[in-house]
């Protein structure tokens, strides 16, 4: 993909030696990563590798037993979800999570609940609808009446209402038809290019994911086993092992 990443980029986020335990199970075991301004980064690996846990640790949804999170040069100790949004981080969880009994517009308004400025909220909704024009005729419709792909678009659009500098996406293609998956990944790339939004994507659909990412981290059993640009990773056997689910 064509990028301007040859220019020096600001480091937005650093994960330093992150450890997360679920009971006696190590979900993350010393995971470290770096995300620069305006890039798309993938967290890849087999089921149970710790990919989603890494996103949740960034957003404060799971406690770290060890490690540091550094956001734009400042250490965040024990992050809390309600603190992340004002900092400029938004999280779209897996599973087309929308408020099904509310309209599309109401779902988007909930995404901006912390703005406390009606005119700004109205402007932000207008901006995200320009990214997702297919939602415009559905704006007064209940979100639960939309197709799976449209619900995923609503979820991503809602995550953009606060104009985040970093967007976390957990399995955006989950349960979607191949044609819709293509549309979703095109939108992810468009968001990155038009808004300069840095994005971390956890995704199993590597065929759709790799053409749009700048770098990727491959995890297994909570550890980072490989990272680099997609072309570098594709020249190794690491991606075959991702599918086999036996990296280390």
Coordinates of C-alpha atoms in Angstrom, one line a residue, residues 92 104 108 124-139 149-161 167 169 183-192 194-195:
X92 CA -14.7 -1.3 19.0
X104 CA -28.6 4.3 14.3
X108 CA -24.0 7.3 17.3
X124 CA -19.1 14.6 14.5
X125 CA -22.1 12.5 13.4
X126 CA -22.2 14.3 10.1
X127 CA -18.5 13.6 9.6
X128 CA -18.8 9.8 10.3
X129 CA -21.8 9.6 8.1
X130 CA -19.7 11.0 5.3
X131 CA -17.4 8.0 5.8
X132 CA -20.4 5.6 6.0
X133 CA -23.0 7.0 3.5
X134 CA -24.8 3.7 3.5
X135 CA -26.0 4.5 7.0
X136 CA -27.6 7.8 6.0
X137 CA -30.9 6.2 4.8
X138 CA -30.9 4.0 7.9
X139 CA -30.4 6.8 10.4
X149 CA -22.4 -5.7 8.0
X150 CA -24.4 -2.5 8.6
X151 CA -24.3 -3.2 12.3
X152 CA -20.5 -3.5 12.2
X153 CA -20.4 -0.2 10.3
X154 CA -22.5 1.4 13.1
X155 CA -20.2 0.1 15.7
X156 CA -17.1 1.4 14.0
X157 CA -18.8 4.8 13.3
X158 CA -19.8 5.1 16.9
X159 CA -16.2 4.5 17.9
X160 CA -15.1 7.4 15.7
X161 CA -17.5 10.0 17.2
X167 CA -8.8 3.1 17.2
X169 CA -10.7 -3.0 16.5
X183 CA -16.2 -3.4 2.5
X184 CA -15.3 -3.3 6.2
X185 CA -11.5 -3.5 5.5
X186 CA -11.8 -0.8 2.8
X187 CA -13.5 1.4 5.4
X188 CA -10.7 0.7 7.9
X189 CA -8.1 1.8 5.3
X190 CA -10.2 4.9 4.4
X191 CA -10.4 5.9 8.1
X192 CA -6.7 5.6 8.4
X194 CA -8.5 10.3 5.5
X195 CA -8.4 10.9 9.3

